[in-house]
Tab-separated table of C-alpha atoms in Angstrom:
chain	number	residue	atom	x	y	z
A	1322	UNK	CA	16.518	-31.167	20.554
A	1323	UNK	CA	18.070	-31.731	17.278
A	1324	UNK	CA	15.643	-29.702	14.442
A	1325	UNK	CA	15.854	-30.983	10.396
A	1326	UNK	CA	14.349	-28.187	8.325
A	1327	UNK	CA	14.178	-27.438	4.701
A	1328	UNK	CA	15.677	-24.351	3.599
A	1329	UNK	CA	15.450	-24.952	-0.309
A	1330	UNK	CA	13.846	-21.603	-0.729
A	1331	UNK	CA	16.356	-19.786	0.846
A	1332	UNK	CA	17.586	-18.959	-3.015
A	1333	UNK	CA	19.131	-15.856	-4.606
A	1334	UNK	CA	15.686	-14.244	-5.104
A	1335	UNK	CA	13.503	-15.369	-2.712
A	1336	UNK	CA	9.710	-14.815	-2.217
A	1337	UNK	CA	7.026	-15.272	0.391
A	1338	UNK	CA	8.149	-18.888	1.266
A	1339	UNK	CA	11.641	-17.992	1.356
A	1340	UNK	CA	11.622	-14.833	3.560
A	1341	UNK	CA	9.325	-17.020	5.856
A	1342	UNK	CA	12.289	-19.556	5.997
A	1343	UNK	CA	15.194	-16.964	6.475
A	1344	UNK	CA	13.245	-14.603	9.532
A	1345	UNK	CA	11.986	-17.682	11.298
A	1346	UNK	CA	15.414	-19.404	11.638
A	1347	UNK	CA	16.783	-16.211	12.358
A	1348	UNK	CA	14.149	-15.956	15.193
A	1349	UNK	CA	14.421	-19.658	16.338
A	1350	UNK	CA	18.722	-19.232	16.207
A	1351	UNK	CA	18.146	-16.088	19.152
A	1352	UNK	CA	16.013	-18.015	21.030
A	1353	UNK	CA	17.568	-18.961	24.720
A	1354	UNK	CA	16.624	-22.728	23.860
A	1355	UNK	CA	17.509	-22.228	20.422
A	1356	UNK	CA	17.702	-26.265	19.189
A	1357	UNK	CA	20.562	-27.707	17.401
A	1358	UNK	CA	19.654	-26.949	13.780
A	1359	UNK	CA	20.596	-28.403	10.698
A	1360	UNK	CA	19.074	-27.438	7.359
A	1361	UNK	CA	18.329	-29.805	4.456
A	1362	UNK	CA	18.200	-28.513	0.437
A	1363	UNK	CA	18.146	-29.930	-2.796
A	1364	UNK	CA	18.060	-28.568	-6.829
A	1365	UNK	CA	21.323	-27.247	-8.451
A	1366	UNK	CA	22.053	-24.018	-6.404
A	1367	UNK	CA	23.299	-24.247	-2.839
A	1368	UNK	CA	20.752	-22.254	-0.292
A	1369	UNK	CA	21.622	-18.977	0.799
A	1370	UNK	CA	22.702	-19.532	4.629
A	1371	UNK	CA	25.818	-16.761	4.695
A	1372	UNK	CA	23.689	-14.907	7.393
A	1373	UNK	CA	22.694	-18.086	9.293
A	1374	UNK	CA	24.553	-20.252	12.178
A	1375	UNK	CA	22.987	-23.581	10.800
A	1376	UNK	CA	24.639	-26.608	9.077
A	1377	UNK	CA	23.203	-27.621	6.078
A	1378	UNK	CA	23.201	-30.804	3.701
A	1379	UNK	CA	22.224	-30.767	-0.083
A	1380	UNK	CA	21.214	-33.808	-2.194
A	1381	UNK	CA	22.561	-31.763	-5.438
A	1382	UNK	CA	19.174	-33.091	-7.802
A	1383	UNK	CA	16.714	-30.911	-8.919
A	1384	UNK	CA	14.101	-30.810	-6.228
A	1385	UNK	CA	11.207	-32.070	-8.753
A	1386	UNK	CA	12.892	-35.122	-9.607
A	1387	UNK	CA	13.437	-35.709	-5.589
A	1388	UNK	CA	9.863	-35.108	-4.952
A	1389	UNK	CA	9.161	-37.855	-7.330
A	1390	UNK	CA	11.673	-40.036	-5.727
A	1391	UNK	CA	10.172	-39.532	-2.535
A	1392	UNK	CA	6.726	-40.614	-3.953
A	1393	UNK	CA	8.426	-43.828	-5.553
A	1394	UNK	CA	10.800	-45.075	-3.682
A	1395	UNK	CA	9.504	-43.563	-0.294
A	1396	UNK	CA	13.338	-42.851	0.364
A	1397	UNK	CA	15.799	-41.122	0.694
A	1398	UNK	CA	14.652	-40.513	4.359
A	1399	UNK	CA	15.580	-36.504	4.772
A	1400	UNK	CA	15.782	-37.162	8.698
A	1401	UNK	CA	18.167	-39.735	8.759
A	1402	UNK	CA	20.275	-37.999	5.662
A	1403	UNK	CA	20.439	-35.213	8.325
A	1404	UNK	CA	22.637	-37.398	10.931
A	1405	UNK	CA	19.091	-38.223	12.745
A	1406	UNK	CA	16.896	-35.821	13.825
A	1407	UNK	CA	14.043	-35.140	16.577
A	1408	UNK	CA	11.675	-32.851	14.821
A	1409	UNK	CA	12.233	-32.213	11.023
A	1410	UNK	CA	9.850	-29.333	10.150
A	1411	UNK	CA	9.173	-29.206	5.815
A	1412	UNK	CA	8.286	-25.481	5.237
A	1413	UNK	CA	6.568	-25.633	1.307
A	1414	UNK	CA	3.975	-28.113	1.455
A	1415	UNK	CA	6.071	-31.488	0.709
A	1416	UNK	CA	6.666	-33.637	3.652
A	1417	UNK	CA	9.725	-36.198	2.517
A	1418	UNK	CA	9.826	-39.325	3.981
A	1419	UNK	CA	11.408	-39.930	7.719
A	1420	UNK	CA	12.348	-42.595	9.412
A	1421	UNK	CA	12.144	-41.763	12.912
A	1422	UNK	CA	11.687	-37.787	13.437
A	1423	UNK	CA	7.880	-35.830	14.101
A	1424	UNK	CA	7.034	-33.979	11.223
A	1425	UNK	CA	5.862	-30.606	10.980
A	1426	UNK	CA	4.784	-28.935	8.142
A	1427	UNK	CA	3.724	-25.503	6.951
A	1428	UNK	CA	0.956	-24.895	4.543
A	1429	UNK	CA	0.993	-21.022	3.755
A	1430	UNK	CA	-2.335	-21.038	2.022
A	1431	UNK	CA	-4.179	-23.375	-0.615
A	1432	UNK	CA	-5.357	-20.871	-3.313
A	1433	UNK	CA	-4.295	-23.751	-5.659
A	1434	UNK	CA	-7.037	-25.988	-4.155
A	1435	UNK	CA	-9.762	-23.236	-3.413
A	1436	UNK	CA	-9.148	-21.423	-7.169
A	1437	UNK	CA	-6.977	-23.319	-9.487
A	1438	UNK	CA	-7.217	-20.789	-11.735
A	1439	UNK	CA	-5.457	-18.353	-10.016
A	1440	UNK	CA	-2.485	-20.559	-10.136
A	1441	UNK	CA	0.643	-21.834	-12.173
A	1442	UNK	CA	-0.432	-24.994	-13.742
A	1443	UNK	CA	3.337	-26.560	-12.293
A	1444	UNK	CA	2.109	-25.966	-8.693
A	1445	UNK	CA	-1.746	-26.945	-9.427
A	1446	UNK	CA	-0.978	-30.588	-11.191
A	1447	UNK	CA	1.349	-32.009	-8.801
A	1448	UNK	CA	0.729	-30.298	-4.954
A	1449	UNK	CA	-3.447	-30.901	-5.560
A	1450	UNK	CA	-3.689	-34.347	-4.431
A	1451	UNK	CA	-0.061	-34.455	-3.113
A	1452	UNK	CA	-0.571	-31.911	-0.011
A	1453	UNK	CA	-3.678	-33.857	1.467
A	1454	UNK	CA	-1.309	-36.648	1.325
A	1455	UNK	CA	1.794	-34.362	3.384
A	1456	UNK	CA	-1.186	-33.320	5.747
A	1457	UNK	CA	-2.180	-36.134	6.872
A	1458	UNK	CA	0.537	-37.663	7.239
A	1459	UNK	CA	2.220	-34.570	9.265
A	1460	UNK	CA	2.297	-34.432	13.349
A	1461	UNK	CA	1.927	-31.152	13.537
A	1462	UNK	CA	0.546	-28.621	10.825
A	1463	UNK	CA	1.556	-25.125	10.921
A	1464	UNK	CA	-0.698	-22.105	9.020
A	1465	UNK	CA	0.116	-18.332	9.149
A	1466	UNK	CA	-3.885	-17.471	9.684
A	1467	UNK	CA	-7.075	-18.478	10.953
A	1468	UNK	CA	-8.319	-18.099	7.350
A	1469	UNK	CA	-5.623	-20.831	6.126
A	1470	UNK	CA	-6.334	-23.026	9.217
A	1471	UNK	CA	-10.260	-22.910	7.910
A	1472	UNK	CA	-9.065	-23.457	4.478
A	1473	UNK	CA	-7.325	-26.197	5.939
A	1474	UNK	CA	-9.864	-27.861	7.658
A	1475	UNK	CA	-12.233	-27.079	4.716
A	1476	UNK	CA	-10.037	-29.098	2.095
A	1477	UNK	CA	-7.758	-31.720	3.819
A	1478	UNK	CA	-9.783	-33.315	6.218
A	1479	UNK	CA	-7.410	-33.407	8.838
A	1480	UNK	CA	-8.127	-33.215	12.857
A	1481	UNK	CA	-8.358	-29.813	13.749
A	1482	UNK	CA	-6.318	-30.528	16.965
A	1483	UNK	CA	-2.682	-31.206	14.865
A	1484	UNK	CA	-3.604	-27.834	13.774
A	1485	UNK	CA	-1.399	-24.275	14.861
A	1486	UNK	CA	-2.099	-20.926	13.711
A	1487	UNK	CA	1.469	-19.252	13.900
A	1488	UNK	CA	1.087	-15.899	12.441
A	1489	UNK	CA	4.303	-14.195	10.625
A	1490	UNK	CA	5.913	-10.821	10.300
A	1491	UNK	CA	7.437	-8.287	8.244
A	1492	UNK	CA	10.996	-7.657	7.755
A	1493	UNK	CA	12.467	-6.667	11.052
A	1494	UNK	CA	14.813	-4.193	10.058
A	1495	UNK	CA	11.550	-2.092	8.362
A	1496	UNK	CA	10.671	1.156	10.235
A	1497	UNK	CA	9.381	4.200	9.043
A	1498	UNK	CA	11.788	6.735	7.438
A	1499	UNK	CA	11.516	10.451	7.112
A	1500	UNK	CA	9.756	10.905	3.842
A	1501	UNK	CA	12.417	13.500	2.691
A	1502	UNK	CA	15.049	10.841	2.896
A	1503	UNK	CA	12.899	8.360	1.632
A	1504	UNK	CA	11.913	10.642	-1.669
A	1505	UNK	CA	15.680	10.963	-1.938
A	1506	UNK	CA	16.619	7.289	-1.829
A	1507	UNK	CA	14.380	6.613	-4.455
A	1508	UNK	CA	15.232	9.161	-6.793
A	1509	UNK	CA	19.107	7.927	-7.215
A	1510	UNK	CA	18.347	4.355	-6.875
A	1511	UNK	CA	15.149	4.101	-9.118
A	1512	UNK	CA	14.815	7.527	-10.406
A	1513	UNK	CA	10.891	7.476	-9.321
A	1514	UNK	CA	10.209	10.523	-8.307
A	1515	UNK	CA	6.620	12.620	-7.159
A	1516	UNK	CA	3.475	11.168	-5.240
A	1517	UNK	CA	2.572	7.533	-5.835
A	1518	UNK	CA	0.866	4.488	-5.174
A	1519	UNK	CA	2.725	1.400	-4.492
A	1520	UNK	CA	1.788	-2.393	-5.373
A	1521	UNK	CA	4.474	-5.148	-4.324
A	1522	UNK	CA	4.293	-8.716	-5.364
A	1523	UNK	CA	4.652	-11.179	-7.859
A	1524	UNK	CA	2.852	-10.317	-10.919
A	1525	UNK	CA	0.750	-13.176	-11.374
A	1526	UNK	CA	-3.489	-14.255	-11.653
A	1527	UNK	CA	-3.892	-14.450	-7.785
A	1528	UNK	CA	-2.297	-11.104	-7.197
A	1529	UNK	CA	-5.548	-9.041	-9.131
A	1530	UNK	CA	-3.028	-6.925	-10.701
A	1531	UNK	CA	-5.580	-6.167	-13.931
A	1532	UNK	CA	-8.566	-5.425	-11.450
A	1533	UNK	CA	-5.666	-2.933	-9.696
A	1534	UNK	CA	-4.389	-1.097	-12.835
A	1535	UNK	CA	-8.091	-0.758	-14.246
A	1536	UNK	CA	-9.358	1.124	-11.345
A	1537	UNK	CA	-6.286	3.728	-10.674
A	1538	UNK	CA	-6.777	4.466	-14.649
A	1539	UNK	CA	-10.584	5.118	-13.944
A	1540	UNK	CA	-9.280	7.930	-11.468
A	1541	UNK	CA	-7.634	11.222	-12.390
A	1542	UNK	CA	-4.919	10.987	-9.052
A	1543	UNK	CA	-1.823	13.054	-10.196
A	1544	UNK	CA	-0.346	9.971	-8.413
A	1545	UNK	CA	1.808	7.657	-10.381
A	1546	UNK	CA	0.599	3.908	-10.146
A	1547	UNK	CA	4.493	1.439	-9.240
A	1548	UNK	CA	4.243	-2.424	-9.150
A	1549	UNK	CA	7.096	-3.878	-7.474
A	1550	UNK	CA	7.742	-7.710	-8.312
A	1551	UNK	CA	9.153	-10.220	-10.289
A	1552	UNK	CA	7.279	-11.734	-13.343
A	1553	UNK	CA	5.415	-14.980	-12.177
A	1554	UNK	CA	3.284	-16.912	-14.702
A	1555	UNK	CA	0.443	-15.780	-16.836
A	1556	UNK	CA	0.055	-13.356	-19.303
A	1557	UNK	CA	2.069	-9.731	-18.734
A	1558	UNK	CA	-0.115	-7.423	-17.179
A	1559	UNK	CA	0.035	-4.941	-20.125
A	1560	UNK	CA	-1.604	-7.329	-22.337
A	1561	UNK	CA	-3.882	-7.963	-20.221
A	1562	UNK	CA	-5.003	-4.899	-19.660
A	1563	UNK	CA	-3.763	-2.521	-23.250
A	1564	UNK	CA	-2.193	0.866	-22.024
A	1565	UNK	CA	-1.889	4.181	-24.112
A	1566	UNK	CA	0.477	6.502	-24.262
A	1567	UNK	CA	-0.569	8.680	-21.635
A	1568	UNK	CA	-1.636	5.783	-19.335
A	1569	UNK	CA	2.087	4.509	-20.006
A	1570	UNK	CA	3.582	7.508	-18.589
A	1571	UNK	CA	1.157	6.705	-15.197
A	1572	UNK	CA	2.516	3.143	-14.477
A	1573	UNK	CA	6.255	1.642	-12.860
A	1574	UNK	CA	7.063	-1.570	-13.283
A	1575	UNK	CA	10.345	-1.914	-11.038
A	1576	UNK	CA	10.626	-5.782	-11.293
A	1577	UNK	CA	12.503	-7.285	-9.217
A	1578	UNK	CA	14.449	-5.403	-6.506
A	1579	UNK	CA	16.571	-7.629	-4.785
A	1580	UNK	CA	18.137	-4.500	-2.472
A	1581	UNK	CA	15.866	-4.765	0.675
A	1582	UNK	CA	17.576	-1.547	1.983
A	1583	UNK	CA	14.935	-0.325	-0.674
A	1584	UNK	CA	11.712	-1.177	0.537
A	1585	UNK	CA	11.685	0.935	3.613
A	1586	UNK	CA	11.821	3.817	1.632
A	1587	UNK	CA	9.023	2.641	-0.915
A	1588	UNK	CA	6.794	1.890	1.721
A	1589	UNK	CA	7.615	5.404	3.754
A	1590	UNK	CA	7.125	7.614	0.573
A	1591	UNK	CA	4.249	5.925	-0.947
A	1592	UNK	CA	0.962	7.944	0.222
A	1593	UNK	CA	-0.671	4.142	-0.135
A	1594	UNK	CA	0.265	0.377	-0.322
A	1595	UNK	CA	-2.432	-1.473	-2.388
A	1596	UNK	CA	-2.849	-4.801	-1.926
A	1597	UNK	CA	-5.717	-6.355	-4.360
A	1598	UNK	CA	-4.933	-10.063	-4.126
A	1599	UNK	CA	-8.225	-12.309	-4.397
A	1600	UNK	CA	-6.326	-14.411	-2.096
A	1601	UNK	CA	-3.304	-14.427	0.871
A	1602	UNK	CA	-2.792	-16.757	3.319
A	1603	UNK	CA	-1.450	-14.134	5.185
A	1604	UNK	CA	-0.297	-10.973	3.452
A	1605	UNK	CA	3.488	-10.023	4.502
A	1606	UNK	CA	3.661	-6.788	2.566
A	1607	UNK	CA	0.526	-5.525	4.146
A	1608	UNK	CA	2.461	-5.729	7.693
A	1609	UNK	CA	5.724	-4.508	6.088
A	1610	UNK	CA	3.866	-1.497	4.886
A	1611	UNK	CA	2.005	-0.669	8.329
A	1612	UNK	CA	5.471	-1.280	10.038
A	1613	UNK	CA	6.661	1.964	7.693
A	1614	UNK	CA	3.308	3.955	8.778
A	1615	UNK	CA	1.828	3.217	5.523
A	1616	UNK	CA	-1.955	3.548	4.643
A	1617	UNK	CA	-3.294	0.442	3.425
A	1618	UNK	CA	-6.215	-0.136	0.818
A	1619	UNK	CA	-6.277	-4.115	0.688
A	1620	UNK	CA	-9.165	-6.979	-0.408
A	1621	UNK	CA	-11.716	-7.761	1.880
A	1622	UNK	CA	-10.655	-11.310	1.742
A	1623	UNK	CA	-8.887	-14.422	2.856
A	1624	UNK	CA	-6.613	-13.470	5.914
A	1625	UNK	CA	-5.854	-9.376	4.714
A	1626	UNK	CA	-8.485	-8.483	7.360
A	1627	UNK	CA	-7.668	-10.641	10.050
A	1628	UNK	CA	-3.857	-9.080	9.682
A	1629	UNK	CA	-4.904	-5.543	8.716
A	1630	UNK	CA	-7.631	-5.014	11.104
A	1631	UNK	CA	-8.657	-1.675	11.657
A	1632	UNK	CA	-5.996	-0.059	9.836
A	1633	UNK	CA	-6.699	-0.550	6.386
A	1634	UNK	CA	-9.441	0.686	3.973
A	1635	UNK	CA	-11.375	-2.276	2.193
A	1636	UNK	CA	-12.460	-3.032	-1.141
A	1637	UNK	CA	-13.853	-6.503	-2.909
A	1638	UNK	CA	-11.519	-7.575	-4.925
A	1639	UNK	CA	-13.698	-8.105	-7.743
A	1640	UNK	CA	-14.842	-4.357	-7.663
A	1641	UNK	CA	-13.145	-1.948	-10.007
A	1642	UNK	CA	-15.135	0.498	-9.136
A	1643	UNK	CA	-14.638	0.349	-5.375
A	1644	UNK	CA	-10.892	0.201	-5.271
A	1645	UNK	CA	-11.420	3.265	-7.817
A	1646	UNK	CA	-13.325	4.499	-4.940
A	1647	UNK	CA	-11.155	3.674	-2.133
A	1648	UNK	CA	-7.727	5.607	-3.747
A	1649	UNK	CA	-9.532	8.476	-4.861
A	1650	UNK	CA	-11.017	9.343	-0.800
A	1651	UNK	CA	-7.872	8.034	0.570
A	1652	UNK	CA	-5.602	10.164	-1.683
A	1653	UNK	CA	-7.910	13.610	-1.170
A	1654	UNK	CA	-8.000	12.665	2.841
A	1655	UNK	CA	-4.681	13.827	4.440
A	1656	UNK	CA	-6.420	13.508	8.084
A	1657	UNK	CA	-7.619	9.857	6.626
A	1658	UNK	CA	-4.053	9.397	6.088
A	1659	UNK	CA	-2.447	10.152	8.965
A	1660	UNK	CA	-4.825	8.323	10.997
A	1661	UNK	CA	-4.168	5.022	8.690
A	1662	UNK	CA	-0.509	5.625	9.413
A	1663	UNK	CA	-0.741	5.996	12.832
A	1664	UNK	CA	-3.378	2.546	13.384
A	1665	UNK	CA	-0.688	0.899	10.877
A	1666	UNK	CA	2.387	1.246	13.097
A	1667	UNK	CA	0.341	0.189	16.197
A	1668	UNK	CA	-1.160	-3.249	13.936
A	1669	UNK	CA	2.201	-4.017	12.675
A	1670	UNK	CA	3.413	-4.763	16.634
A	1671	UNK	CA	1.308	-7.105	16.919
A	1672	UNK	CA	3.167	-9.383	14.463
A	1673	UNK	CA	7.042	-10.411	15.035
A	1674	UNK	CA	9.014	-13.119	14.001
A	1675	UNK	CA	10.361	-13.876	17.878
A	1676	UNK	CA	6.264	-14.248	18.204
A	1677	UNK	CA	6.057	-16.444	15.288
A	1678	UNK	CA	9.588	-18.673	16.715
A	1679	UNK	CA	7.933	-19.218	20.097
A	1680	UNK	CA	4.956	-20.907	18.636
A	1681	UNK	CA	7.103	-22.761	16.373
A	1682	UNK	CA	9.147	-23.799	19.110
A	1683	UNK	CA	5.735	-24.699	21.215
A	1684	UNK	CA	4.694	-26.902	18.770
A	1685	UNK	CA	8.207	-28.660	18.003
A	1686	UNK	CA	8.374	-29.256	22.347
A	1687	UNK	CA	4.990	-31.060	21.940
A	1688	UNK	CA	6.173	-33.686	19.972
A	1689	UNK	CA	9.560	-34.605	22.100
């Protein structure tokens, strides 16, 4: 089998999309009946593949101005720019044209179709009638959840039999750490120091982050309150939400942290991961967290609970006064605590990207 795949996210600082990309090629490259791979990318940068045993091609165009190529001209045909391919899977929502390979695509979620206005205006214009286009048009559809595959079904009208739910991971290499070390690591690399709450995302609408930083200033935790992310669209969160002082002294903004080494550390040292997003199609920080032992306090929403299950406390997102609630008794609980940790590390098994490669693989062998 010969497998075409987009890796255009794979970029400098990637996000959801591109992690997904990276850890499931990974995955499908240690499989015994790993396929012949070959990797297609377009825009101005060339993809990050140093860690990858793939070839790759590159129409050197900014990826835009390709999409509307595609929807012109119907051409160029990404399967046959590949050499020819038997399956070319298109991981963000935009199936190009082929001329002869099955296509597979992955839709991650469709917050852009189910709230608009929770998204960036450049992803709402041109992906809301484009993706039922892709969909239908796809042999095979992959989602992360059952809540996307519903979503899915609710919004596309496609036939729920092209459908597979192929649930992801968290970053292998994430265990827990001894909190000692952990406090240590963060100290010289991000000088954050003392008890805290952690929050890791992009800051943007669909992550809640006002509805967040409203409730921890309601409490009176001794806990600091550290958002970990890159700037998305939208206003900043400060002016959303106007901060004094002594509220300023409460609140981290990291931004970006492109050391990954990092994260194990944040998520080991952190007494909780908060995760208030009105909507995920399936959460990866939540399981990166529980694969570090820590608690989780995420929306009762979307796919969080089908991926959290049992070991995470609850709140609407909408409900200041509940996630208020929710830190507070989780923060003054340490037997709470250590029985979150404990469910977390056993959820987090359930998910792995060799899990995540079989089914991909499944669904690629029913189209030969």
């Amino acid at each position: 089998m010969k497998l075409g795949i987009e890796i255009t996210p794979l970029t400098q600082q990637p996000t959801g999309i591109g992690y997904y990309t990276l850890h499931l090629l990974s995955a499908l490259s240690a499989l015994p009946d790993c396929p012949e791979i070959c990797g297609f990318s377009s825009g101005l940068h060339k993809p990050q593949t140093a860690d990858l045993p793939i070839s790759f091609r590159r129409i050197a165009v900014p990826t835009r101005a390709l999409y509307r190529c595609w929807r012109l001209f119907n051409a160029p045909k990404a399967d046959a720019f590949l050499g020819g391919t038997d399956i070319y899977h298109a991981v963000n929502y935009v199936l190009p044209p082929l001329k002869k390979a099955a296509g597979v695509l992955t839709i991650h979620d469709l917050a852009f179709l189910a709230h608009p206005e929770w998204c960036s205006p450049k992803i709402v214009a041109p992906f809301r009638d484009a993706v039922t286009r892709h969909a239908r048009r796809a042999d095979r559809i992959l989602v992360p959840s059952e809540a996307t595959r519903k979503d899915v079904l609710r919004f596309l009208d496609v036939a729920p039999d092209k459908i597979r739910v192929t649930p992801l991971a968290g970053d292998p290499s994430f265990f827990p750490m001894p909190r000692e070390e952990a406090e240590e690591q963060l100290r010289e690399h991000l000088q954050l120091t003392g008890g805290f709450l952690l929050c890791v995302g992009t800051l943007e609408p669909r992550k809640n982050l006002p509805t967040l930083l409203r409730a921890f200033l309601k409490t009176d935790l001794p806990h600091k309150l550290v958002f970990v992310g890159g700037h998305g669209w939208g206003d900043a969160l400060q002016a959303q939400v106007p901060l004094s002082a002594q509220d300023k002294k409460r609140i981290v903004f990291t931004g970006y942290i492109r050391d990954r080494g990092l994260f194990p550390a944040l998520y080991s040292a952190a007494t909780a991961f908060l995760f208030p997003s009105w909507h995920e199609g399936f959460g990866i920080p939540a399981v990166e967290a529980m694969a570090c032992g820590c608690p989780v306090i995420a929306s009762d929403t979307s796919s969080l609970p089908e991926v959290a299950g049992s070991a995470a406390l609850y709140a609407a997102p909408g409900d200041t006064d509940a996630w208020a609630r929710a830190m507070e008794h989780l923060c003054a609980d340490i037997t709470l605590q250590e029985d979150l940790r404990q469910k977390s590390l056993a959820q987090a098994e359930a998910f792995s990207w060799e899990k995540c490669a079989l089914a991909t693989m499944r669904c690629y062998k029913e189209l030969l």
